[in-house]
mmCIF file of C-alpha atoms and ligand atoms in Angstrom:
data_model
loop_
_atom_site.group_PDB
_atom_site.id
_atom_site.type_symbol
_atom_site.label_atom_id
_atom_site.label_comp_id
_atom_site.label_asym_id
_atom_site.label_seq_id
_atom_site.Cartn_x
_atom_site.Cartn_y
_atom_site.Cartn_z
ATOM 1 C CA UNK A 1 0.000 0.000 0.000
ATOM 2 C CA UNK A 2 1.545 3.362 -0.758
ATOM 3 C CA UNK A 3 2.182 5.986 1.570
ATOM 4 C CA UNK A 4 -0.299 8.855 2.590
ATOM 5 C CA UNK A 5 -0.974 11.860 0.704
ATOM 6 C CA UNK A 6 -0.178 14.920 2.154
ATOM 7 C CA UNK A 7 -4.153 15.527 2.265
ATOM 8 C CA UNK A 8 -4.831 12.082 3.877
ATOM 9 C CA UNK A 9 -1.670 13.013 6.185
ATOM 10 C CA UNK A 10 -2.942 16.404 7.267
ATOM 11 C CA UNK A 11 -6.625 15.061 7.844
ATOM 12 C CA UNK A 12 -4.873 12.240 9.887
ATOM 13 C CA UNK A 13 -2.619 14.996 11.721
ATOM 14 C CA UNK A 14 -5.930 16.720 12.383
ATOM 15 C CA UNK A 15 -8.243 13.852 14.132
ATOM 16 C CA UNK A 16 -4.667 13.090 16.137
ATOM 17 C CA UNK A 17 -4.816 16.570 17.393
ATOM 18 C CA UNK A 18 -7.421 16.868 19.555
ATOM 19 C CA UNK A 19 -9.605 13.828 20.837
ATOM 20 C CA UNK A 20 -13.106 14.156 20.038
ATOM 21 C CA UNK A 21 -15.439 14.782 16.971
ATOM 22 C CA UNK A 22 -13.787 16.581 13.987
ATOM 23 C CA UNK A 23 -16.806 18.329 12.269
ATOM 24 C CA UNK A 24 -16.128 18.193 7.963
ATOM 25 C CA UNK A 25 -16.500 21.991 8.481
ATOM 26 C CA UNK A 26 -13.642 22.606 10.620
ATOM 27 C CA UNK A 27 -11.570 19.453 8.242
ATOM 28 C CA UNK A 28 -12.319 21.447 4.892
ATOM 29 C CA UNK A 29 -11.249 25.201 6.098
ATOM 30 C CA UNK A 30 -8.161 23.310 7.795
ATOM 31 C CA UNK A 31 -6.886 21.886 5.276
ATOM 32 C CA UNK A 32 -8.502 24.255 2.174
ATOM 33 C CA UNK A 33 -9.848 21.169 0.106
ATOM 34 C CA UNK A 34 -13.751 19.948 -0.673
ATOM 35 C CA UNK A 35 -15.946 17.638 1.051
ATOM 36 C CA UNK A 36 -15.248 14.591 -1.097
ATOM 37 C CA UNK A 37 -11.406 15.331 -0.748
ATOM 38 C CA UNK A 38 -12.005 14.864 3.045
ATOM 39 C CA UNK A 39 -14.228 11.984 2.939
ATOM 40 C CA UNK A 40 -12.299 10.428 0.239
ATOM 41 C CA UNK A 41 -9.094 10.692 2.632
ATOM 42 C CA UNK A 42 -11.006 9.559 5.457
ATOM 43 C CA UNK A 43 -12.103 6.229 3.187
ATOM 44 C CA UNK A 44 -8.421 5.540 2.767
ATOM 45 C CA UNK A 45 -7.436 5.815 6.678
ATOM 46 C CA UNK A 46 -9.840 3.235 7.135
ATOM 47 C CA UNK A 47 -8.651 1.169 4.372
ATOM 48 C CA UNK A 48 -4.794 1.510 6.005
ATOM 49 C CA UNK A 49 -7.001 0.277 9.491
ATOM 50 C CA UNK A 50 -7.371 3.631 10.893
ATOM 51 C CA UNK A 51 -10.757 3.448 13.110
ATOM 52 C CA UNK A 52 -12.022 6.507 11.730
ATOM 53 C CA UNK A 53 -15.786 6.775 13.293
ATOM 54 C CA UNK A 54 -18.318 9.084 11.379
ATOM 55 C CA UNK A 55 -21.069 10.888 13.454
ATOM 56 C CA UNK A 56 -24.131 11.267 11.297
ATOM 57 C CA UNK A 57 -23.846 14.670 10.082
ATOM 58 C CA UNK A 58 -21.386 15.910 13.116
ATOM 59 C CA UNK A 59 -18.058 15.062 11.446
ATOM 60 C CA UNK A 60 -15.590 12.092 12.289
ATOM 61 C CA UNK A 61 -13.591 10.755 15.656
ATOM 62 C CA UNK A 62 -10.237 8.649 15.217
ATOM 63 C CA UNK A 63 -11.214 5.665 17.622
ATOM 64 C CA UNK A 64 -7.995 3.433 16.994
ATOM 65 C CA UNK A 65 -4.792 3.366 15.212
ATOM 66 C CA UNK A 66 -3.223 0.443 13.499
ATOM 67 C CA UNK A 67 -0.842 -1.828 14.692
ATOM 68 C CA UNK A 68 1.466 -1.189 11.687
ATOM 69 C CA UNK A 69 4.959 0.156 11.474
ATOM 70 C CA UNK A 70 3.896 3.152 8.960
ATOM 71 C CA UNK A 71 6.062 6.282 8.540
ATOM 72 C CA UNK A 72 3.282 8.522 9.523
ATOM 73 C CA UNK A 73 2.784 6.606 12.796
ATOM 74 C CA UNK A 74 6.528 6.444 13.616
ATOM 75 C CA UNK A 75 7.239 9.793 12.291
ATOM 76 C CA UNK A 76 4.310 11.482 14.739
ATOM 77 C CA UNK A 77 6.193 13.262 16.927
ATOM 78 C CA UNK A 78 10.009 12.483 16.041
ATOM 79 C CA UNK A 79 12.673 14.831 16.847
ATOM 80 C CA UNK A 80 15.081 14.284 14.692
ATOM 81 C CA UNK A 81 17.245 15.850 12.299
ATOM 82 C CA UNK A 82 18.085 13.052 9.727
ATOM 83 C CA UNK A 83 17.211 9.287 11.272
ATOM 84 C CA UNK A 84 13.784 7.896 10.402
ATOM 85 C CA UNK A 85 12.597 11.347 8.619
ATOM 86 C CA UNK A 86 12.424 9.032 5.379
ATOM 87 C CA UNK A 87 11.039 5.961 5.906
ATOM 88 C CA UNK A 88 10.101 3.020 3.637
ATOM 89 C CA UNK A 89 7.225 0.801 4.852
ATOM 90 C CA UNK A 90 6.789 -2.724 2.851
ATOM 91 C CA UNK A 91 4.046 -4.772 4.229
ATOM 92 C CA UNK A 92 6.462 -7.661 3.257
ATOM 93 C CA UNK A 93 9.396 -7.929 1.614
ATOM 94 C CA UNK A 94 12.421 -9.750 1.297
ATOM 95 C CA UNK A 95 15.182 -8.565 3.952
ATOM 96 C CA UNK A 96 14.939 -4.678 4.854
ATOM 97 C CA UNK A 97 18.846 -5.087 4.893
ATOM 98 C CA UNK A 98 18.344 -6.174 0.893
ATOM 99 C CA UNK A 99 16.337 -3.054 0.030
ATOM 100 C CA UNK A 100 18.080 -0.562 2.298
ATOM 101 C CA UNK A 101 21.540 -1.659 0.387
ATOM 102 C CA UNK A 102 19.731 -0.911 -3.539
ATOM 103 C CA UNK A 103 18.904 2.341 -1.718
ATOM 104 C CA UNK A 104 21.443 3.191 -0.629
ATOM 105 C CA UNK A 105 23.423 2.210 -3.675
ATOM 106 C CA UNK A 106 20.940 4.799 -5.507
ATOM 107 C CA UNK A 107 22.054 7.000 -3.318
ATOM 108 C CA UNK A 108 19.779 7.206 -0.416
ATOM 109 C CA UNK A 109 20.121 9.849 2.340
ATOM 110 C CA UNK A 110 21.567 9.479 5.685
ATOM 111 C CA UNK A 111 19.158 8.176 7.760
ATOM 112 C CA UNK A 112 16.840 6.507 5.662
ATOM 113 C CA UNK A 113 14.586 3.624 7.587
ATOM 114 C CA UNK A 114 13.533 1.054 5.858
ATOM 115 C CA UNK A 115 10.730 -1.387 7.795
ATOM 116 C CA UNK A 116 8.627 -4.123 6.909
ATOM 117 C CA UNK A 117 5.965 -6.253 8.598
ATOM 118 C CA UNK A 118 7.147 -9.691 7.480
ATOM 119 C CA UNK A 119 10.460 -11.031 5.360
ATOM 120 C CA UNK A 120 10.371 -13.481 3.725
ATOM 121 C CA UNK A 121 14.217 -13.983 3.739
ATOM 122 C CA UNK A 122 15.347 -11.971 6.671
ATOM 123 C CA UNK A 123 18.663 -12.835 7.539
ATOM 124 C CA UNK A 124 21.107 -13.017 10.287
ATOM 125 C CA UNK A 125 24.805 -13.160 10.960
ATOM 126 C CA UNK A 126 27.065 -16.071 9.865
ATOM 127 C CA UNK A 127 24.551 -16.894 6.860
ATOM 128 C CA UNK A 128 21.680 -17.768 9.791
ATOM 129 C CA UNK A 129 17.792 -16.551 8.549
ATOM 130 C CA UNK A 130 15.817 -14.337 11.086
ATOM 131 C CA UNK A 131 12.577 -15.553 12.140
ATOM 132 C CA UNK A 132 10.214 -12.882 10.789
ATOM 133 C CA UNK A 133 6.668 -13.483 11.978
ATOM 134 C CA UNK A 134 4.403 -10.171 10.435
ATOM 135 C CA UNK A 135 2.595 -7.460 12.291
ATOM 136 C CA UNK A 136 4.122 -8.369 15.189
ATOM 137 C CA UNK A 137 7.709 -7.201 15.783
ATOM 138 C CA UNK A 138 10.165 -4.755 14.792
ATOM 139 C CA UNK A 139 12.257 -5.612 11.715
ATOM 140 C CA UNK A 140 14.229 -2.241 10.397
ATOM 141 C CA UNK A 141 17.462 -1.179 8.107
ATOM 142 C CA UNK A 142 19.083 2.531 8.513
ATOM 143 C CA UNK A 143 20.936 3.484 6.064
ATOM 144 C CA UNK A 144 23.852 6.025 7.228
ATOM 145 C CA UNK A 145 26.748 7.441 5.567
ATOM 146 C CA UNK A 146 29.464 7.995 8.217
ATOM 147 C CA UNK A 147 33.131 9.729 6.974
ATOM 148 C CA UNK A 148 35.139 7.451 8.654
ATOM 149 C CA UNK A 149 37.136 4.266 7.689
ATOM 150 C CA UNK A 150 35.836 1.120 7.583
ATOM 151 C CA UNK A 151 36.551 0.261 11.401
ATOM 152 C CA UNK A 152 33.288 2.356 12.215
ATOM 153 C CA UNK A 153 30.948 -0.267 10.992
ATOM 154 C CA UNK A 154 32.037 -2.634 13.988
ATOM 155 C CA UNK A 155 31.706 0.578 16.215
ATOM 156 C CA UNK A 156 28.416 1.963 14.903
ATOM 157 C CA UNK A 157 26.961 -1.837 15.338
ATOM 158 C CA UNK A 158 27.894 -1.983 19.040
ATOM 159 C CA UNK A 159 26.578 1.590 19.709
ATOM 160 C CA UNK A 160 23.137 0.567 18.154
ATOM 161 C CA UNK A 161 23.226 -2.341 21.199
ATOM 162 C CA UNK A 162 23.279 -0.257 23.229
ATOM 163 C CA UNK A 163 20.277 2.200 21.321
ATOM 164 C CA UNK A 164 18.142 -1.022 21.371
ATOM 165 C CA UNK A 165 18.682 -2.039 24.718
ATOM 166 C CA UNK A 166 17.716 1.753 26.053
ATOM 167 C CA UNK A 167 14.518 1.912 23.924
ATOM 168 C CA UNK A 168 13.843 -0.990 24.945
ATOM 169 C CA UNK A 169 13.973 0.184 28.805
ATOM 170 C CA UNK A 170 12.308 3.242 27.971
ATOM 171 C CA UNK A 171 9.564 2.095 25.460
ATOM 172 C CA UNK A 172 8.707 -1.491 27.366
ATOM 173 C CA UNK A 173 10.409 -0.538 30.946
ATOM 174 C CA UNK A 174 12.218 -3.945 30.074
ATOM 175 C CA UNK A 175 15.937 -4.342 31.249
ATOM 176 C CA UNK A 176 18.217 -5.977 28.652
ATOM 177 C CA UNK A 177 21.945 -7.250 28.837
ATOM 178 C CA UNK A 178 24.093 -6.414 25.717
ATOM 179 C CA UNK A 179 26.047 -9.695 24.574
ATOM 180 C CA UNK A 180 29.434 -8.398 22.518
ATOM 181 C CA UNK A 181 29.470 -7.400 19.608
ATOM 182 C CA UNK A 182 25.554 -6.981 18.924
ATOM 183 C CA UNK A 183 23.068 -9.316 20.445
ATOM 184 C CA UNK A 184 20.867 -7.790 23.159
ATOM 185 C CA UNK A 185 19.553 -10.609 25.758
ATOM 186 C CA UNK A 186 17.289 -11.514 28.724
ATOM 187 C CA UNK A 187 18.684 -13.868 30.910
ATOM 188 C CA UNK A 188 20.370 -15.567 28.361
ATOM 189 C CA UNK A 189 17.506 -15.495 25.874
ATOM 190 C CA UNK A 190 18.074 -13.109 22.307
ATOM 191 C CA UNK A 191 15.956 -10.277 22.095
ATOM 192 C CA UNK A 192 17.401 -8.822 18.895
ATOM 193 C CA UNK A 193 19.887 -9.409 16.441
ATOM 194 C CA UNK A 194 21.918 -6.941 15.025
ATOM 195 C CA UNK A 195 23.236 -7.207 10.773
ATOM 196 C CA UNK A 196 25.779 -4.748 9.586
ATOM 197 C CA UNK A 197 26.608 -4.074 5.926
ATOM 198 C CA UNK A 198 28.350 -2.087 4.363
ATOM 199 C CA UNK A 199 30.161 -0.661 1.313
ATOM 200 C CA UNK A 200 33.629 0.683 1.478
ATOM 201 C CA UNK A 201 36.344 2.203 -0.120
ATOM 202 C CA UNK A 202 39.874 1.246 1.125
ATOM 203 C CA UNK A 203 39.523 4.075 3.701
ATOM 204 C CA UNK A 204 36.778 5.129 3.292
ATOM 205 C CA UNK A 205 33.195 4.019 4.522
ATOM 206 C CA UNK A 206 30.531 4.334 1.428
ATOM 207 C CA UNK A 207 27.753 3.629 3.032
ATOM 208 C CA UNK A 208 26.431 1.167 6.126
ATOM 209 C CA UNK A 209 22.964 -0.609 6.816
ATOM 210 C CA UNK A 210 22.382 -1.263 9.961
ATOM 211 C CA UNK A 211 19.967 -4.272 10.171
ATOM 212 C CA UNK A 212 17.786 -4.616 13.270
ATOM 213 C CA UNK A 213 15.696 -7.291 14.447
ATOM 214 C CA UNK A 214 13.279 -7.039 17.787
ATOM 215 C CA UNK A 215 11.139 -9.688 18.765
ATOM 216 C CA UNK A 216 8.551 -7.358 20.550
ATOM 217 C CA UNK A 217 5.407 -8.497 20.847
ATOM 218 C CA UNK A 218 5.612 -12.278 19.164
ATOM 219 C CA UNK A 219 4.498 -14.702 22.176
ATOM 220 C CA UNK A 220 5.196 -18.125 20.254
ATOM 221 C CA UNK A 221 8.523 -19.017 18.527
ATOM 222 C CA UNK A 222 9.441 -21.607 16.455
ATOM 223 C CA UNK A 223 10.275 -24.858 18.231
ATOM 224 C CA UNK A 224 14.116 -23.936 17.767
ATOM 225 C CA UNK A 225 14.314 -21.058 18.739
ATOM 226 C CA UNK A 226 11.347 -21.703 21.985
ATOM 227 C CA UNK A 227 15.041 -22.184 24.484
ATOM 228 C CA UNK A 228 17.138 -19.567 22.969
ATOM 229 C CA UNK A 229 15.075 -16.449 22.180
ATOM 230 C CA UNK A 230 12.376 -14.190 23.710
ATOM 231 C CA UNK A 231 10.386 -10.963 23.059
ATOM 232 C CA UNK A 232 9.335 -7.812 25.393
ATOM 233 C CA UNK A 233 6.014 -9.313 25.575
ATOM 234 C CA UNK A 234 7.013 -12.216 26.967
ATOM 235 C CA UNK A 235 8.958 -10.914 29.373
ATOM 236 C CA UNK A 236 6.811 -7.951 30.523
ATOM 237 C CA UNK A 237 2.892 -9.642 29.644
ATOM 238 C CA UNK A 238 2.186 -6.595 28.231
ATOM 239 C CA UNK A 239 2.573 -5.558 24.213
ATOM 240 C CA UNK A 240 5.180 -3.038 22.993
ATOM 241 C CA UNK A 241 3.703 -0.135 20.595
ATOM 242 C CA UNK A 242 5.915 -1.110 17.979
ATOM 243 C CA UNK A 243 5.400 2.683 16.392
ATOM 244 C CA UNK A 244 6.586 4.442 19.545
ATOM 245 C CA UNK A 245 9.276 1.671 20.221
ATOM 246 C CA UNK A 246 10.789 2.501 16.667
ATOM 247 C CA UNK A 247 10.909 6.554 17.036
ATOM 248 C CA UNK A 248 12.790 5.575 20.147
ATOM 249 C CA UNK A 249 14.695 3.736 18.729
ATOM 250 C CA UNK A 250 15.263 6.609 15.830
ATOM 251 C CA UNK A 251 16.153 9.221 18.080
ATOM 252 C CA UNK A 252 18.634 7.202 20.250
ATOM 253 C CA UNK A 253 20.463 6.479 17.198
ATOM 254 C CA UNK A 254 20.666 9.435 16.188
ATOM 255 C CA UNK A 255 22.471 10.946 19.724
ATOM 256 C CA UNK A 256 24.756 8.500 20.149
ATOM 257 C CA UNK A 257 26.316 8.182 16.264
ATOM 258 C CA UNK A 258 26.741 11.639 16.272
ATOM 259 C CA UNK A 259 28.421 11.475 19.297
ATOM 260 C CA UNK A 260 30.044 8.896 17.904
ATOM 261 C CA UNK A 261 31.192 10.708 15.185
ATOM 262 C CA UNK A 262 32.384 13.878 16.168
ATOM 263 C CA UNK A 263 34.512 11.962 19.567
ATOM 264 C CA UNK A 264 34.702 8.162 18.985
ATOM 265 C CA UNK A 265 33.679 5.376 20.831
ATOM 266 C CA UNK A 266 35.800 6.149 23.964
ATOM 267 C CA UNK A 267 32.944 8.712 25.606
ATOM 268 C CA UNK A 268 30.140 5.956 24.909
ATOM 269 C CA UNK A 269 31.865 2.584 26.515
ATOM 270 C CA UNK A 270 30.971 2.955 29.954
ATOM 271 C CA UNK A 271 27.545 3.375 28.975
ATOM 272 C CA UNK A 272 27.989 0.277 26.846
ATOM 273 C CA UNK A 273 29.963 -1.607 29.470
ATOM 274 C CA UNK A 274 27.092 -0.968 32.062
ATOM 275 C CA UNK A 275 24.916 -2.676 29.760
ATOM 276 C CA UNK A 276 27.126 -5.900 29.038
ATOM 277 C CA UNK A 277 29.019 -6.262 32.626
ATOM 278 C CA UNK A 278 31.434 -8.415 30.451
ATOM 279 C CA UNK A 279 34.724 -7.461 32.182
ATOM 280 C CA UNK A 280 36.032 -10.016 34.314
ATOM 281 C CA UNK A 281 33.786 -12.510 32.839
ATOM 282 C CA UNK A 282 35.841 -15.993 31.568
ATOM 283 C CA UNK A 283 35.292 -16.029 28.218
ATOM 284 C CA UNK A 284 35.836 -17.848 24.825
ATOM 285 C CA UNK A 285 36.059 -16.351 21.779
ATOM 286 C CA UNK A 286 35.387 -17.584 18.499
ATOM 287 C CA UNK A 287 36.659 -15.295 15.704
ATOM 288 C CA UNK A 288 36.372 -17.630 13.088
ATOM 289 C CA UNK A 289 39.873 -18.407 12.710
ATOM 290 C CA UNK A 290 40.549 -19.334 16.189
ATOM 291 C CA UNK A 291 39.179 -20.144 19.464
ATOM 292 C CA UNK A 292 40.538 -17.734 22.591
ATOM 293 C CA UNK A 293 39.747 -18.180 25.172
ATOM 294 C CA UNK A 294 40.775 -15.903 28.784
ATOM 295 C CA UNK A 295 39.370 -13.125 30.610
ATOM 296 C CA UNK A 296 37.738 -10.599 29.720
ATOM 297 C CA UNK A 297 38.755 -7.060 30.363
ATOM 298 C CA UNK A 298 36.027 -5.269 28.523
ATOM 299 C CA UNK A 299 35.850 -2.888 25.832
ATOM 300 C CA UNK A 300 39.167 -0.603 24.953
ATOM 301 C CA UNK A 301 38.570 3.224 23.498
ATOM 302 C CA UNK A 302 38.105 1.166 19.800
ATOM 303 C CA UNK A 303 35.540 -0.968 21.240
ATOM 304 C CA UNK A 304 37.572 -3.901 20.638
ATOM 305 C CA UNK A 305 36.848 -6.617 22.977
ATOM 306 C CA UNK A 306 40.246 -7.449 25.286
ATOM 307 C CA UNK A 307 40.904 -10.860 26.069
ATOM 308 C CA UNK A 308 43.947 -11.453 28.802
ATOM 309 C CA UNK A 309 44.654 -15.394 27.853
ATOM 310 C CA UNK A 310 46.418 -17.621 30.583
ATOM 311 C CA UNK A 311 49.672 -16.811 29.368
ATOM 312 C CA UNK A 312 49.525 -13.425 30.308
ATOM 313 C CA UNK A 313 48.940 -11.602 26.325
ATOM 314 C CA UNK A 314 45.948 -9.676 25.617
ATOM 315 C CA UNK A 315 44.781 -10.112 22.742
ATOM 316 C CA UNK A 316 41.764 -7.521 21.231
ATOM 317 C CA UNK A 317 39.552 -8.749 18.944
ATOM 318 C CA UNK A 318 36.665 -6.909 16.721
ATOM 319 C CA UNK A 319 34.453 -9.270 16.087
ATOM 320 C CA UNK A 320 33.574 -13.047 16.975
ATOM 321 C CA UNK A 321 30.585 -15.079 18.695
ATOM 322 C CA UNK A 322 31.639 -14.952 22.729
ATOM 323 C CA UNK A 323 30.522 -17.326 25.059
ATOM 324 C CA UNK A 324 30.963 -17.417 28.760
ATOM 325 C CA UNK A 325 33.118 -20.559 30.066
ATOM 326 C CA UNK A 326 30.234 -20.966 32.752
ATOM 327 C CA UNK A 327 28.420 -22.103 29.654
ATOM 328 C CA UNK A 328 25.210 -19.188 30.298
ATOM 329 C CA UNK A 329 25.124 -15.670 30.245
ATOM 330 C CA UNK A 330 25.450 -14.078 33.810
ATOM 331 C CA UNK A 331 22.007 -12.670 34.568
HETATM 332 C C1 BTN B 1 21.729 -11.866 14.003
HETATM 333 O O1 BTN B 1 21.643 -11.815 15.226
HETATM 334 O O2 BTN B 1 22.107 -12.883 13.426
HETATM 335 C C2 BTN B 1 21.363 -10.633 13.207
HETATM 336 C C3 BTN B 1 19.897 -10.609 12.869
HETATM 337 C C4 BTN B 1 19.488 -9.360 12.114
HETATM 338 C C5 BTN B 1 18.040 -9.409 11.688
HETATM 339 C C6 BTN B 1 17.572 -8.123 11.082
HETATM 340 S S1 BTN B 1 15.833 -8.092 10.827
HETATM 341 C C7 BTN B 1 15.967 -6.629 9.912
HETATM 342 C C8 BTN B 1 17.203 -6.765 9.048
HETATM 343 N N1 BTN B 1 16.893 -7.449 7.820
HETATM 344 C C9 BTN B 1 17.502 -8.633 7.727
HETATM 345 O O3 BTN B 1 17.395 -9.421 6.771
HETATM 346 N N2 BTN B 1 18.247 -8.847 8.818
HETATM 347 C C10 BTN B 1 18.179 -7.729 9.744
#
């Protein structure tokens, strides 16, 4: 379905305004358009599930909004400069990661958001496919174009943990635990899964998509995944607005990557560190190449992860799947 006119939008904006009965009088000098304009605008609301009530001859009442992740529901009432102010809503498609990356190969601006209800191929990290169950959770690329080298795409990925995990506490009131690089947990159980791509130049970053998956309000999993994952609703019993969750989730991206990118990823590791209380932990660490395996001493300025092994070296590593010698994450 494609997106609102800026008639539909404004008659939308309108009943959102004020709670109450919207007579066609006050609609039509409003917005400067006919009757039918309004009433053919209201006719589309409903078809995009707006519960759009009409009052005989005493105008209309917005009753409910959709469950949907649509740009004007997500964009009502974002402050922010660049992230989610263009959005691109498929009802299903794909991977959001696929068609963020043509976009942004066309040349899409920074901040671009593109969201879907369902993929049909959503996929994960190490070639694994993402579980994408429609109208129910949060399944988003952003497209950003950051000056930097390379290196940034493993730094921008671990700041957006830490973005998720705060919406999340913000949005659902639900504390998460970041697992390095980018999976955010509950007591050992993924919440969301994080997919960076990018294109580069030698030494020079092109452009990145920064591929988010939340499992918000899906109660039921697929018998695999039943031990290993969860969603907010599950852990809270209560369902996540998935169109407030995502401006959250807009606006705390866009604070920390540009404080990422004007002083690095030094000023943000505490807050990261508070959210993955990895130092100290035991740890092994697969980086693809190699298993290490020592203690971990957190993140350093880079956001590399340090490793001390049991021959005294420390070794720091950018990426690789981390698991705790215990066997569990630590609650
Ligand atoms: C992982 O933990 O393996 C990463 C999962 C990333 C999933 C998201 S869902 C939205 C975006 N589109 C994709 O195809 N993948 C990412």
């Amino acid at each position: 379905m494609s997106e609102l006119s800026r008639v539909e939008r404004s008659v939308l904006d309108l009943l959102r305004s004020a709670p109450g009965i919207h007579s066609s009088a006050e609609l039509t000098e409003k917005l400067d358009v006919t009757r039918a304009a309004v009433s053919k605008a209201v006719a589309r609301l409903r078809d995009r599930g707006y519960g759009v009530e009409s009052k005989a001859s005493a105008g209309y009442r917005l009753a409910s909004l959709p469950d949907r992740l649509y740009p004007e529901l997500i964009q009502h009432g974002l402050q922010t400069e660049f992230t989610g102010q263009e959005i691109v809503h498929f009802a299903k498609t794909d991977s959001t990661n696929t068609q963020a990356a043509s976009l942004a190969n066309e040349g899409a601006p920074e901040g671009l958001l593109v969201v879907a209800e369902t993929q049909t191929a959503g996929r994960g990290r190490l070639g694994r496919s993402w579980s994408s169950p429609a109208n129910t959770n949060f399944y988003g690329s952003f497209v950003l174009r950051p000056s930097l080298p390379p290196i940034a795409a493993a730094q921008i990925t671990l700041l957006t943990g830490l973005c998720v995990a705060r919406s999340l506490e913000t949005v659902a009131g639900l504390r998460t635990r970041i697992k390095w690089p980018n999976d955010v947990l509950v007591e050992g159980r993924k919440i969301c899964g994080i997919l960076t791509e990018s294109s580069s130049e030698l030494d020079r970053v092109n452009w990145l998509v920064i591929g988010i998956g939340v499992n918000l309000n899906v109660r039921k999993f697929p018998e695999e995944l039943e031990e290993i994952a969860t969603s907010a609703a599950i852990e809270t019993g209560k369902p996540v607005d998935r169109a407030d969750f995502t401006r959250e989730l807009c606006s705390q991206l866009e604070s920390h990557y540009l404080r990422f990118v004007s002083g690095g990823f030094g000023p943000l590791r505490d807050d990261w560190e508070r959210y993955a209380r990895m130092a100290g932990e035991e740890v092994i660490v697969g980086t693809g190449s190699e298993d290490i395996e020592g203690r971990s001493l957190g993140l350093d300025s880079d956001g590399f992860l340090q490793v001390e092994t049991p021959d005294g070296r420390i070794v720091r590593i950018v990426a690789g799947d981390v698991t705790l010698k215990k066997g569990v994450h630590r609650k």
